[in-house]
XYZ file of C-alpha atoms in Angstrom:
737
model
C -51.008 -69.804 -37.493
C -50.677 -66.287 -35.856
C -48.961 -65.858 -32.808
C -49.328 -62.488 -30.735
C -48.147 -61.323 -27.470
C -49.374 -58.434 -25.568
C -46.939 -57.253 -22.887
C -47.440 -54.502 -20.435
C -44.675 -53.696 -17.878
C -44.935 -52.130 -14.652
C -41.505 -52.009 -13.153
C -38.825 -49.895 -11.495
C -35.780 -51.633 -12.217
C -34.444 -54.063 -15.049
C -35.663 -54.508 -18.099
C -38.953 -56.004 -18.229
C -38.898 -60.450 -19.037
C -35.802 -60.398 -16.729
C -34.672 -63.946 -16.638
C -34.151 -65.417 -13.647
C -30.921 -67.182 -12.294
C -31.683 -70.468 -12.423
C -34.510 -71.601 -13.845
C -33.413 -72.013 -17.480
C -30.095 -73.436 -15.832
C -32.467 -76.136 -13.862
C -35.738 -76.432 -16.229
C -36.301 -77.395 -19.671
C -40.124 -76.000 -20.736
C -41.973 -77.208 -23.856
C -42.886 -73.830 -25.030
C -45.603 -73.799 -27.523
C -44.846 -73.050 -31.047
C -46.546 -71.089 -33.767
C -47.923 -74.303 -34.748
C -49.231 -75.633 -31.976
C -52.891 -76.187 -31.112
C -54.819 -73.963 -28.694
C -55.124 -76.619 -25.765
C -51.839 -76.711 -26.040
C -50.628 -73.155 -25.476
C -49.665 -73.350 -21.992
C -46.239 -74.126 -21.277
C -45.946 -77.676 -20.028
C -42.813 -77.962 -17.396
C -40.750 -80.991 -18.995
C -37.957 -83.085 -17.454
C -34.713 -81.198 -18.531
C -32.636 -83.678 -16.905
C -33.985 -86.805 -18.042
C -32.513 -89.126 -20.341
C -33.843 -87.781 -23.440
C -32.190 -84.322 -22.307
C -28.706 -86.157 -21.903
C -28.895 -87.456 -25.055
C -29.712 -84.231 -27.137
C -26.978 -82.813 -29.132
C -23.700 -81.126 -27.357
C -23.763 -78.267 -30.151
C -20.651 -76.488 -30.403
C -18.600 -78.883 -28.008
C -17.842 -80.848 -30.802
C -17.981 -81.423 -34.445
C -18.785 -85.315 -34.180
C -22.459 -84.367 -33.235
C -22.146 -86.411 -29.766
C -24.828 -85.707 -27.402
C -24.725 -84.280 -23.833
C -24.062 -87.576 -22.195
C -21.191 -88.632 -25.091
C -19.234 -85.641 -24.280
C -16.282 -85.457 -21.738
C -16.958 -82.157 -20.900
C -19.551 -79.836 -18.963
C -21.641 -78.332 -21.492
C -25.157 -76.608 -20.485
C -27.289 -76.019 -23.980
C -30.303 -73.473 -23.402
C -32.568 -73.979 -25.820
C -35.427 -71.514 -27.489
C -38.294 -72.836 -25.648
C -36.364 -72.360 -22.110
C -35.553 -68.848 -23.303
C -38.928 -68.296 -24.308
C -40.732 -70.133 -21.648
C -38.850 -67.624 -18.909
C -38.664 -64.428 -20.696
C -35.329 -63.923 -21.035
C -35.030 -60.460 -22.868
C -31.276 -60.568 -23.957
C -28.446 -63.073 -24.349
C -26.552 -61.904 -21.235
C -29.854 -63.010 -18.984
C -29.986 -66.561 -20.647
C -26.195 -66.851 -19.173
C -27.800 -66.959 -15.750
C -28.550 -70.590 -16.454
C -24.961 -71.304 -16.847
C -23.827 -72.546 -13.392
C -20.898 -70.789 -12.086
C -21.265 -67.797 -14.677
C -21.430 -64.451 -13.481
C -21.976 -61.345 -16.063
C -22.413 -57.444 -16.323
C -23.023 -55.395 -19.339
C -20.878 -51.931 -18.221
C -20.945 -49.809 -21.319
C -16.970 -49.808 -21.596
C -16.982 -53.840 -21.678
C -20.583 -54.784 -22.013
C -19.317 -58.402 -22.468
C -18.142 -58.887 -18.965
C -18.034 -62.348 -17.921
C -16.737 -64.277 -15.659
C -16.374 -68.283 -15.853
C -14.344 -70.858 -14.058
C -11.966 -67.953 -12.673
C -11.372 -66.446 -15.460
C -12.334 -62.682 -17.057
C -13.806 -61.762 -20.526
C -10.243 -61.647 -21.770
C -9.349 -65.324 -21.588
C -13.091 -66.534 -22.657
C -14.537 -66.850 -25.785
C -18.065 -65.245 -26.909
C -19.206 -66.753 -30.054
C -21.645 -65.749 -32.759
C -23.220 -68.770 -34.409
C -19.419 -70.332 -33.865
C -17.890 -67.394 -34.826
C -15.209 -64.795 -32.605
C -14.207 -61.647 -33.912
C -11.588 -61.560 -31.212
C -12.714 -58.849 -29.525
C -15.377 -60.215 -27.272
C -15.253 -58.521 -23.802
C -16.261 -54.974 -26.122
C -18.132 -56.951 -29.079
C -20.165 -59.305 -27.393
C -22.737 -56.857 -26.139
C -26.180 -58.809 -24.917
C -28.470 -58.755 -28.120
C -32.484 -58.915 -27.852
C -33.291 -62.597 -27.159
C -36.208 -62.659 -30.185
C -33.667 -63.608 -32.523
C -31.780 -66.207 -30.429
C -32.637 -69.929 -31.271
C -30.490 -71.239 -28.267
C -27.142 -70.558 -25.970
C -24.286 -73.142 -25.402
C -21.658 -72.834 -22.772
C -18.375 -74.979 -22.396
C -16.400 -75.127 -19.189
C -12.670 -74.570 -19.444
C -10.325 -74.438 -22.438
C -11.391 -75.450 -25.406
C -8.952 -73.481 -28.408
C -8.939 -76.375 -30.103
C -12.637 -75.832 -31.322
C -12.516 -72.515 -32.529
C -8.891 -70.843 -31.912
C -7.266 -68.349 -29.359
C -8.558 -67.856 -26.270
C -11.039 -69.723 -24.353
C -9.095 -70.737 -21.470
C -11.990 -70.307 -18.727
C -14.406 -71.443 -21.160
C -16.541 -71.133 -24.517
C -20.097 -69.185 -24.602
C -21.770 -69.546 -28.012
C -25.056 -67.915 -29.357
C -26.750 -69.489 -32.122
C -29.290 -67.382 -33.810
C -32.605 -68.382 -35.833
C -32.213 -69.036 -39.309
C -34.572 -70.685 -42.005
C -35.094 -74.543 -41.290
C -37.222 -77.578 -41.676
C -39.956 -77.104 -38.393
C -42.752 -75.942 -40.861
C -44.726 -72.402 -41.432
C -44.358 -70.065 -38.353
C -46.072 -67.123 -38.179
C -45.799 -65.084 -34.779
C -45.518 -61.469 -33.669
C -45.313 -59.765 -30.209
C -46.278 -56.353 -28.878
C -44.873 -54.846 -25.578
C -46.037 -52.031 -23.547
C -44.354 -50.192 -20.758
C -40.934 -49.019 -20.288
C -39.568 -51.185 -22.527
C -41.048 -51.479 -25.671
C -41.321 -53.659 -28.376
C -42.549 -54.808 -31.691
C -41.342 -58.256 -32.723
C -42.741 -60.387 -35.466
C -41.290 -63.804 -37.264
C -42.251 -65.263 -40.453
C -41.207 -68.702 -41.941
C -42.583 -70.091 -45.066
C -42.075 -73.066 -47.340
C -42.577 -72.021 -51.065
C -44.296 -74.518 -52.491
C -43.042 -78.380 -53.328
C -39.289 -76.665 -54.033
C -37.623 -77.528 -50.516
C -37.118 -73.888 -50.205
C -37.528 -72.254 -47.030
C -37.303 -68.257 -46.522
C -37.644 -66.947 -42.675
C -37.342 -63.318 -41.596
C -37.172 -61.854 -37.822
C -38.227 -58.478 -37.166
C -37.477 -56.786 -33.428
C -37.532 -53.386 -31.919
C -37.093 -52.130 -28.364
C -36.812 -48.928 -26.558
C -37.489 -47.329 -23.240
C -35.957 -45.939 -20.313
C -33.399 -48.184 -17.833
C -33.706 -47.938 -14.367
C -31.006 -44.946 -13.867
C -31.615 -41.334 -14.202
C -31.165 -40.151 -18.208
C -30.376 -43.740 -19.581
C -32.538 -44.487 -22.467
C -31.833 -47.273 -24.764
C -33.048 -48.473 -28.283
C -32.237 -51.259 -30.471
C -33.352 -53.660 -32.946
C -32.702 -56.392 -35.227
C -33.709 -57.769 -38.817
C -32.597 -61.155 -40.159
C -33.379 -62.878 -43.096
C -32.519 -66.205 -44.439
C -33.252 -68.460 -47.231
C -32.927 -72.259 -47.277
C -32.072 -74.273 -50.668
C -31.920 -78.084 -51.706
C -29.286 -77.215 -54.808
C -29.442 -81.018 -55.471
C -29.999 -84.559 -53.503
C -28.098 -84.460 -50.194
C -26.942 -81.178 -50.940
C -28.342 -77.839 -48.994
C -27.533 -73.803 -48.603
C -28.538 -71.336 -46.401
C -27.840 -67.779 -47.203
C -28.418 -65.749 -43.810
C -28.177 -61.787 -43.627
C -28.468 -60.124 -40.176
C -28.471 -56.314 -39.063
C -28.416 -54.890 -35.589
C -28.386 -51.756 -34.343
C -28.423 -50.421 -30.950
C -27.845 -46.752 -29.101
C -27.734 -46.387 -25.282
C -28.420 -42.266 -24.468
C -26.449 -40.706 -21.198
C -24.922 -44.666 -20.466
C -24.694 -45.573 -16.908
C -21.019 -46.094 -15.983
C -21.198 -46.114 -12.626
C -22.125 -44.835 -8.708
C -19.068 -43.578 -7.079
C -18.015 -45.662 -3.790
C -17.744 -43.521 -0.256
C -14.144 -43.079 0.436
C -12.357 -42.563 3.822
C -11.209 -38.589 4.420
C -7.628 -39.275 2.855
C -9.528 -40.287 -0.404
C -8.586 -44.259 -0.237
C -11.086 -47.283 -0.069
C -10.666 -50.191 1.818
C -13.117 -53.131 3.417
C -16.650 -53.483 1.959
C -17.774 -51.481 -0.794
C -20.333 -48.356 0.375
C -22.433 -46.209 -1.059
C -24.654 -43.450 -0.407
C -27.870 -44.759 -1.031
C -28.938 -41.294 -2.268
C -26.722 -41.120 -5.028
C -28.238 -44.859 -6.433
C -29.405 -43.952 -10.073
C -28.193 -41.075 -10.479
C -26.100 -40.481 -13.624
C -22.627 -38.327 -13.817
C -22.553 -38.730 -17.371
C -23.010 -36.157 -19.807
C -26.490 -35.515 -21.255
C -25.630 -35.837 -24.478
C -23.547 -39.164 -23.732
C -23.565 -42.358 -26.006
C -22.802 -45.755 -27.150
C -24.004 -46.637 -30.408
C -23.289 -49.741 -32.622
C -24.172 -50.613 -35.879
C -23.264 -54.864 -36.903
C -23.675 -56.855 -40.179
C -23.304 -60.333 -40.674
C -23.771 -61.987 -43.839
C -23.164 -66.088 -43.589
C -23.163 -68.944 -46.645
C -24.132 -72.302 -45.200
C -23.323 -75.204 -47.320
C -24.256 -78.913 -45.989
C -23.726 -81.766 -47.852
C -24.456 -85.164 -47.182
C -21.940 -87.021 -48.884
C -23.082 -90.415 -48.215
C -25.138 -91.515 -44.952
C -21.682 -91.929 -43.113
C -20.042 -88.901 -44.718
C -21.138 -85.065 -44.587
C -19.197 -82.030 -45.463
C -20.297 -78.289 -44.138
C -18.830 -75.014 -44.845
C -19.512 -71.448 -43.932
C -17.933 -68.559 -45.315
C -18.990 -64.963 -43.359
C -18.353 -61.746 -43.376
C -18.708 -59.168 -40.268
C -18.743 -55.825 -39.729
C -19.491 -53.302 -37.217
C -18.996 -49.984 -36.499
C -18.794 -48.656 -32.554
C -18.897 -45.599 -31.366
C -18.447 -44.167 -27.982
C -18.959 -40.113 -26.540
C -18.949 -40.009 -22.631
C -17.497 -38.572 -19.274
C -16.455 -41.894 -17.604
C -15.179 -41.393 -14.116
C -16.869 -39.837 -11.227
C -15.247 -39.651 -7.748
C -16.521 -38.207 -4.350
C -14.329 -35.006 -3.372
C -15.202 -32.779 0.047
C -16.365 -35.500 2.034
C -19.302 -36.957 0.094
C -20.708 -33.415 -0.376
C -19.293 -33.113 -4.216
C -18.646 -35.383 -7.365
C -15.228 -35.048 -9.373
C -15.625 -35.918 -13.148
C -13.159 -36.821 -15.538
C -11.749 -39.151 -18.200
C -13.562 -37.805 -21.740
C -13.367 -40.409 -24.619
C -14.585 -40.488 -27.753
C -13.819 -43.364 -29.555
C -14.886 -44.964 -32.724
C -14.321 -48.869 -33.856
C -14.304 -49.816 -37.326
C -14.011 -53.687 -37.753
C -14.233 -55.811 -40.500
C -14.129 -59.915 -40.370
C -13.603 -62.643 -42.872
C -13.630 -65.641 -42.933
C -13.900 -69.430 -44.131
C -14.491 -72.447 -42.196
C -14.938 -76.271 -43.637
C -15.304 -79.512 -41.726
C -15.874 -83.309 -43.080
C -17.112 -85.571 -40.786
C -17.083 -89.464 -41.335
C -18.411 -92.513 -39.151
C -16.796 -95.782 -39.858
C -14.964 -98.380 -37.924
C -11.468 -99.269 -37.500
C -10.441 -102.548 -36.314
C -13.613 -103.357 -36.231
C -14.300 -100.679 -33.722
C -17.051 -97.824 -34.332
C -14.623 -94.562 -35.170
C -15.889 -91.220 -36.028
C -13.638 -88.483 -37.694
C -13.997 -84.989 -38.548
C -11.387 -82.768 -40.361
C -11.653 -79.062 -41.046
C -9.910 -76.297 -41.702
C -10.754 -72.109 -40.369
C -9.185 -69.243 -41.797
C -10.067 -65.621 -41.071
C -8.774 -62.032 -41.753
C -9.803 -59.679 -39.099
C -9.112 -55.869 -39.198
C -10.498 -53.285 -36.670
C -9.142 -49.668 -36.900
C -9.652 -47.426 -33.529
C -10.236 -43.696 -33.304
C -9.397 -42.791 -29.694
C -9.670 -38.997 -27.981
C -8.968 -38.827 -24.634
C -8.974 -35.638 -22.423
C -8.271 -35.408 -18.475
C -7.689 -38.882 -17.714
C -8.233 -39.485 -13.465
C -4.921 -38.535 -12.603
C -4.157 -35.437 -15.041
C -7.341 -33.315 -14.251
C -11.181 -33.100 -13.886
C -13.898 -31.128 -15.516
C -15.698 -29.509 -12.306
C -17.326 -30.720 -9.146
C -20.734 -31.264 -9.594
C -23.674 -31.793 -6.791
C -23.809 -35.797 -5.726
C -27.826 -35.620 -6.022
C -28.598 -33.199 -8.911
C -25.611 -32.959 -10.983
C -25.688 -30.156 -13.874
C -23.735 -32.656 -16.563
C -23.408 -30.403 -19.277
C -22.649 -31.696 -23.287
C -19.726 -33.630 -24.480
C -18.686 -30.951 -26.678
C -18.131 -29.041 -23.654
C -15.210 -30.657 -22.365
C -12.275 -28.304 -23.690
C -10.252 -29.739 -26.330
C -12.857 -32.242 -27.169
C -14.321 -32.498 -30.816
C -15.458 -34.794 -33.197
C -12.646 -35.277 -35.113
C -12.048 -38.702 -35.928
C -8.045 -39.329 -36.134
C -7.223 -42.846 -36.291
C -4.917 -44.619 -33.610
C -3.933 -47.764 -34.985
C -5.023 -50.952 -36.902
C -4.731 -54.459 -36.241
C -4.483 -56.973 -38.974
C -5.005 -60.244 -37.785
C -4.789 -63.076 -40.209
C -5.093 -66.620 -39.085
C -5.400 -70.518 -40.776
C -5.814 -73.540 -38.624
C -6.337 -77.313 -39.423
C -8.586 -79.486 -37.000
C -9.295 -83.081 -36.482
C -11.343 -84.804 -33.919
C -12.350 -88.435 -32.938
C -14.344 -90.508 -31.120
C -13.675 -94.317 -30.643
C -15.119 -96.948 -29.044
C -13.016 -99.499 -27.801
C -15.859 -101.565 -26.422
C -16.945 -102.662 -22.573
C -18.736 -98.631 -22.606
C -15.519 -97.252 -22.699
C -15.002 -94.049 -25.528
C -12.007 -92.190 -26.573
C -12.940 -88.398 -27.608
C -9.934 -86.615 -29.095
C -9.218 -83.090 -30.687
C -6.115 -81.162 -32.395
C -5.868 -77.730 -33.838
C -2.897 -76.236 -35.372
C -2.728 -72.709 -35.912
C -0.709 -69.538 -37.720
C -1.446 -66.166 -36.759
C -0.285 -63.411 -38.071
C -0.681 -59.733 -36.572
C 0.480 -56.549 -37.897
C -0.499 -53.601 -35.882
C 0.039 -50.120 -37.705
C 0.466 -46.748 -35.824
C -1.001 -43.803 -37.091
C 0.309 -41.572 -34.759
C 3.466 -40.673 -33.973
C 6.168 -43.396 -33.677
C 8.312 -43.977 -30.525
C 10.506 -46.812 -28.938
C 7.130 -48.179 -26.798
C 5.076 -47.111 -29.870
C 6.707 -48.128 -33.568
C 4.876 -47.398 -36.490
C 4.827 -50.952 -37.450
C 4.640 -54.098 -35.083
C 4.831 -57.729 -36.748
C 4.346 -60.514 -34.758
C 3.457 -64.656 -35.324
C 2.402 -67.243 -33.419
C 1.710 -71.156 -33.778
C -0.216 -72.079 -31.060
C -0.900 -76.248 -31.109
C -3.893 -77.362 -28.746
C -5.855 -80.111 -27.932
C -8.246 -82.382 -25.754
C -8.332 -86.023 -24.854
C -11.420 -87.270 -23.314
C -12.381 -90.606 -21.509
C -16.350 -91.654 -20.992
C -17.210 -94.687 -19.458
C -20.671 -95.801 -19.395
C -21.389 -97.373 -16.285
C -25.096 -98.105 -17.503
C -27.259 -96.456 -19.899
C -28.249 -93.666 -17.556
C -24.976 -93.362 -15.875
C -21.768 -91.908 -17.157
C -18.163 -91.027 -15.669
C -15.672 -89.161 -17.755
C -12.487 -87.588 -17.521
C -10.687 -85.265 -19.566
C -7.493 -83.043 -20.334
C -7.568 -79.982 -22.642
C -5.665 -77.224 -23.560
C -6.074 -73.460 -24.518
C -3.726 -70.184 -25.655
C -4.512 -66.610 -25.789
C -2.363 -63.282 -25.721
C -0.403 -62.648 -22.551
C -2.568 -59.611 -21.945
C -5.004 -57.721 -23.928
C -6.778 -59.092 -27.350
C -5.187 -59.526 -30.546
C -7.766 -57.235 -32.026
C -6.433 -54.211 -30.116
C -3.106 -55.372 -28.618
C -0.344 -53.642 -29.410
C 3.868 -53.467 -28.922
C 3.400 -52.959 -25.327
C 0.948 -56.023 -24.727
C 2.693 -58.360 -26.908
C 6.801 -57.405 -27.848
C 8.332 -60.842 -28.292
C 5.864 -62.995 -26.263
C 4.483 -65.737 -27.266
C 0.754 -66.898 -26.487
C -0.076 -67.854 -22.857
C -0.210 -71.700 -22.347
C -3.796 -72.935 -20.497
C -4.706 -76.192 -19.802
C -7.101 -78.205 -17.960
C -7.728 -81.449 -15.844
C -11.495 -82.575 -15.570
C -13.468 -85.325 -13.892
C -17.109 -85.612 -13.827
C -20.601 -87.389 -14.122
C -23.732 -87.068 -15.630
C -26.517 -89.256 -14.241
C -30.472 -90.003 -15.251
C -32.792 -91.324 -12.241
C -36.028 -92.428 -11.032
C -36.894 -93.681 -14.367
C -35.578 -90.349 -16.278
C -37.397 -87.835 -13.895
C -34.296 -86.182 -12.928
C -30.560 -85.567 -13.829
C -27.388 -84.580 -11.864
C -24.381 -83.329 -13.252
C -20.802 -83.137 -11.428
C -17.796 -81.360 -12.397
C -14.400 -81.359 -10.744
C -11.599 -79.087 -12.566
C -8.110 -77.522 -11.951
C -7.366 -74.688 -14.944
C -3.854 -73.231 -14.978
C -2.885 -70.324 -17.531
C 1.008 -69.864 -17.480
C 2.945 -66.805 -19.521
C 0.885 -63.794 -18.548
C 2.148 -60.676 -18.945
C 3.402 -58.873 -15.682
C 5.161 -55.885 -14.408
C 9.206 -57.475 -13.783
C 9.881 -56.992 -10.076
C 12.997 -55.265 -10.851
C 11.985 -52.907 -12.971
C 8.598 -51.265 -13.103
C 9.038 -49.791 -16.562
C 9.160 -53.591 -18.108
C 6.672 -56.275 -18.767
C 7.726 -59.743 -18.817
C 5.238 -62.872 -19.449
C 5.875 -65.090 -16.785
C 2.532 -64.865 -14.820
C 0.801 -67.680 -13.766
C -3.116 -67.776 -12.726
C -5.008 -71.099 -11.407
C -8.275 -71.971 -10.960
C -10.119 -75.119 -9.143
C -13.802 -75.698 -8.908
C -17.024 -77.770 -8.427
C -20.160 -77.757 -9.802
C -23.180 -79.186 -9.395
C -26.476 -79.734 -10.962
C -29.886 -81.503 -10.539
C -33.341 -81.601 -11.404
C -36.233 -83.539 -11.013
C -39.687 -84.039 -11.150
C -41.168 -85.644 -8.191
C -44.634 -85.549 -9.126
C -46.600 -84.379 -12.394
C -47.326 -81.057 -10.801
C -43.833 -80.338 -9.621
C -40.446 -79.450 -11.432
C -37.394 -79.070 -9.090
C -33.915 -77.585 -9.756
C -30.779 -76.291 -8.230
C -26.932 -75.769 -9.140
C -24.232 -74.717 -6.622
C -20.207 -73.993 -7.925
C -17.473 -73.537 -5.968
C -14.392 -71.688 -7.298
C -11.007 -71.189 -5.704
C -9.124 -69.165 -8.223
C -5.657 -67.228 -7.448
C -2.362 -65.458 -8.816
C 0.549 -67.996 -8.662
C 2.643 -65.351 -10.154
C 1.772 -61.844 -10.519
C 2.978 -58.335 -9.979
C 1.359 -55.264 -10.388
C 2.890 -51.763 -10.487
C 1.560 -49.254 -7.863
C 2.200 -45.438 -8.692
C 3.908 -43.903 -11.827
C 7.324 -42.276 -12.656
C 9.992 -41.953 -10.754
C 7.698 -43.019 -7.537
C 6.496 -46.466 -9.057
C 6.870 -49.732 -7.153
C 5.684 -53.361 -7.816
C 3.915 -55.394 -5.729
C 3.146 -59.068 -5.880
C -0.083 -60.371 -6.022
C 0.317 -63.904 -5.931
C -2.111 -66.139 -3.576
C -4.973 -63.105 -4.462
C -8.015 -63.745 -5.766
C -8.632 -62.164 -9.142
C -11.277 -59.209 -9.541
C -14.765 -60.090 -9.600
C -14.601 -64.277 -9.312
C -16.817 -65.096 -6.604
C -15.952 -68.340 -4.849
C -19.743 -69.715 -4.958
C -22.554 -69.562 -6.701
C -25.706 -71.736 -6.445
C -29.308 -71.248 -7.182
C -32.672 -73.366 -6.851
C -35.735 -73.022 -8.516
C -39.568 -74.817 -8.093
C -42.683 -74.806 -10.619
C -46.085 -75.815 -9.387
C -48.954 -76.847 -11.298
C -51.140 -75.307 -9.069
C -54.540 -76.203 -11.400
C -54.797 -76.994 -14.904
C -54.554 -72.866 -16.034
C -52.706 -72.095 -13.536
C -48.829 -72.417 -12.801
C -46.463 -70.574 -10.015
C -42.971 -70.414 -10.165
C -39.917 -68.970 -7.608
C -36.155 -69.284 -8.023
C -33.471 -68.045 -5.898
C -30.106 -67.133 -6.953
C -26.652 -66.487 -4.809
C -23.885 -64.907 -5.637
C -20.664 -64.992 -3.071
C -18.438 -62.360 -2.485
C -15.792 -61.233 -4.525
C -12.686 -58.643 -4.645
C -12.775 -54.813 -6.571
C -8.900 -55.212 -6.758
C -6.205 -57.531 -6.913
C -4.637 -56.852 -3.840
C -7.959 -58.117 -2.466
C -8.549 -55.140 0.171
C -11.560 -54.023 -1.673
C -15.002 -55.827 -2.018
C -18.646 -56.610 -2.127
C -21.026 -58.912 -0.026
C -22.416 -61.510 -1.399
C -26.117 -61.069 -2.635
C -28.923 -63.196 -3.200
C -32.046 -62.397 -5.609
C -35.381 -63.739 -5.430
C -37.716 -63.861 -8.690
C -41.450 -65.107 -8.453
C -43.296 -65.733 -11.731
C -46.950 -66.606 -12.483
C -48.844 -67.936 -15.777
C -52.416 -68.150 -16.097
C -54.169 -69.657 -19.324
C -57.332 -66.973 -19.252
C -58.836 -69.109 -22.461
C -57.159 -72.060 -24.673
C -55.846 -68.909 -26.841
C -55.376 -66.224 -24.033
C -52.596 -66.791 -21.534
C -51.551 -64.107 -19.137
C -47.922 -64.168 -17.521
C -46.380 -61.799 -14.566
C -43.018 -61.464 -13.246
C -40.960 -60.331 -10.626
C -37.507 -60.075 -10.314
C -35.371 -58.813 -7.191
C -38.473 -59.218 -4.866
C -36.699 -57.930 -1.978
C -35.066 -54.838 -3.924
C -31.743 -55.629 -3.168
C -29.060 -53.155 -3.450
C -25.796 -55.001 -5.392
C -23.232 -54.499 -7.737
C -22.923 -56.233 -11.117
C -19.177 -55.345 -12.055
C -16.883 -54.681 -9.424
C -14.228 -51.675 -9.775
C -11.346 -50.225 -7.522
C -12.722 -46.830 -8.915
C -16.144 -46.782 -10.279
C -18.724 -49.933 -9.247
C -21.199 -50.422 -11.833
C -24.709 -51.550 -10.006
C -27.303 -53.835 -10.887
C -30.588 -53.609 -11.071
C -33.171 -53.070 -8.261
C -36.640 -54.637 -8.339
C -38.801 -54.814 -11.524
C -42.123 -56.007 -11.947
C -43.612 -56.821 -15.620
C -46.685 -58.520 -17.194
C -47.707 -60.002 -20.317
C -50.773 -61.144 -22.332
C -49.962 -63.942 -24.845
C -52.638 -64.666 -27.947
C -52.538 -67.329 -30.378
C -54.967 -68.058 -32.786
C-alpha cells in the first residue's frame, strides 16, 4: 500500500511539525503503518503507561533483553509510532519526551543537552549504540524520518558503552530492514520547510531476504534573518538469512546538512560599564537579526556503514556482532561573537573562525547472551568485547577573538555583515592543528539472577583500556608538545535490585559508576586538558518505582537519585596558570511521570523533575596574564541546568473523526555563568493540535507550537545567548491508498 503525506506549513518560528515537550513522553500513540487498512488510518491514543508498555524491551539499557519494569534504572523509550503521531521533525525534538532533559542546537555545539545536572561533555549521545566520542558537536539534530526510536537512560552508564555518560545516555536508533512486511510510503511537505521523503521495504520472494531504502530531503528558511538550512539523508539496508538462526544485515547511511549564515545568538543588553548581571535583557528589535557574515556556513557530511550479525545458536543462546565505520567532514566559516557598544546603538563583531574536522571511527562489538539456571535459580548472562579506533584532525584558523580585536561596528537593526573572506587575514587554506588518535578495547559482562520471592539482582561490569595519542602539527612548546600520549584503564559497573510487590508494581535500587575526561572530550582533548590526569570518577545511587494502575489504563514512575563526579580539572587556587584534577560536582534529583486513560475518549499525562546540581569543589580563573585571579565557585549551580522541568498533556477524541490535543512545558530558571550572577527566568510553552479524518484515506492535521509566542533563551551564555523559536503553525494532509 502506498502512503502519501502532503504538508502545508504556515509559520514564523520553529521548524514545522515541532514536537511538543510533553506529549511523546507521556503518550503512546498507535500510528497507522503502511499496511494498515484504510478504516484504521487515524492514530488511536493507546495506554503508554499500561502493563504492556512497561513490559516492552528497555532497549540499550541492558544487553539482557530486559523489559522496562525489569530494569533497575530510569529508562525512557520513544518509539516510531509516537514520533510520527506528534510530527517530531528531528532527534532533538524527540528529546522533549524525556523527563528532566533540556537541549538546544547552537551551531558551535549542536548536541547541547543537559540531563540530571550534567551537560553534553558528561553525557553519551549514541547513534545505533555507537559513540564517536565527540557527542556535543557530532550529535547534531537529524531529521526524524530515518529514526526508529530514541532511548534514554538516566545517570551513569559507562558500563554499557565506555567513557562518558555520567549524567545519562541518549541513543538514536535508525530504521533498517526488518521482518515487519512490505512498506511503501512517501511524504511531500510544502511551506517554509519543504520536505520530500520516501520509505520502501520489500521481501525478495520466499528467500527471507529483505531490502529497505529510506530517502529524505528537507530545506527552507528558519526563523532568524538570512538563515537557511538544507539537509538530506539516504539509507539502504539488506537483511539476509545465511542459515537456520543466522542472519546478516548490511546497512549504509549517508547524511548531509548545510546551514547558510548560521545564527549564533543575540547580544544581550549590558550596563554602561559593559558588564551584565541579573536577568538577561534584550532589545526586542534585535529578535531574529543575524550578525553573521552573509556567506557564513556550517556544513556536514556523514557516512555510516554497519555489518550486523545475529546468530541464535540455541533457544537460550544468542551471539550478536556489529562491525562499523563512521566518517565525517564538518566545516565552519563564521563570525561568531557580537556585543553591544555605545549603549545599544552599535554592535561590535569579533571571533572569525574557519574550522574543519576530519573524523573516522572503526569499531567491532560482539556479545554472547545465555539464559540458564544456577543452583536452581534463573540466571541470564551476557559477555562481550568492544573495540574502536577513532581518528580526528582539526584545521582551525581563528582571527580576532573577543579580547584581541573586532571587525568594526554595525547597525544593530540593519547590519551590513559582509563576506567571510573580507575579514583581514582570513583564507580557506586548511592547515592542520592537531590529530587525536584514540584506541580503546573493553571486555564487559552482565547478569540477571532471580533468587526468588519476587527479587531479581541485575549486575554489570566493564573494563576498558584506552590509549590516546595527540599529534601537534604546529610549533611545539612546553604547553603543546609535538606528541602527547596518555593511557587510561577505567573499570565501571552497575549493581541493581528489583522487587515485585505485585505483578503491576515494582520497586528498585541501583548503584552505577562512570568515567570521563577531567575536561573536554577525548576526541579533541590535548596536553592542557589531560596532562598526567586520570579520568574523572562518577557514581550514582538511585531508588525508584514503576506502577501500573486502574486495570492497566495508567502508569506512574518515580526515580530519586544522587550523582557525584570527582577529579574534575580546575584551576589551582594558588597558581592561576596551572590545572589540578581535584574538582567535584554533584546532583540530586527527583523524577515523576504518570500516564492515564480515564475514559475511552481521553488520554492524560504529566511529568515533573527536580534537580539540585552544584559544584562541590570548583575554581574559576578571572582575567588573564599577570592580572589573573582565581575564584571559588563551590556551591554554585552549573550553567544551563534548571531546577524544575515539568509538563502536562491531554488528548480528547471529540468525535470518531476528530481528535484534539494540548500540551504544556515548563523549564525553570537557569544560570548563564558559574558565578550565578546572570540568568534567564523560567519559561512556559503551550502547544495545540488537531487531527481530522476527512475520509478513510485522507487525514488533516494542524499544529501550533509556542502559542503565546514566548521569547525565551534556548541555550544560555555569559556572552551570547541563543534564543528559542517563536510561535509556529503547521498543517498537513496525509493520504493513504
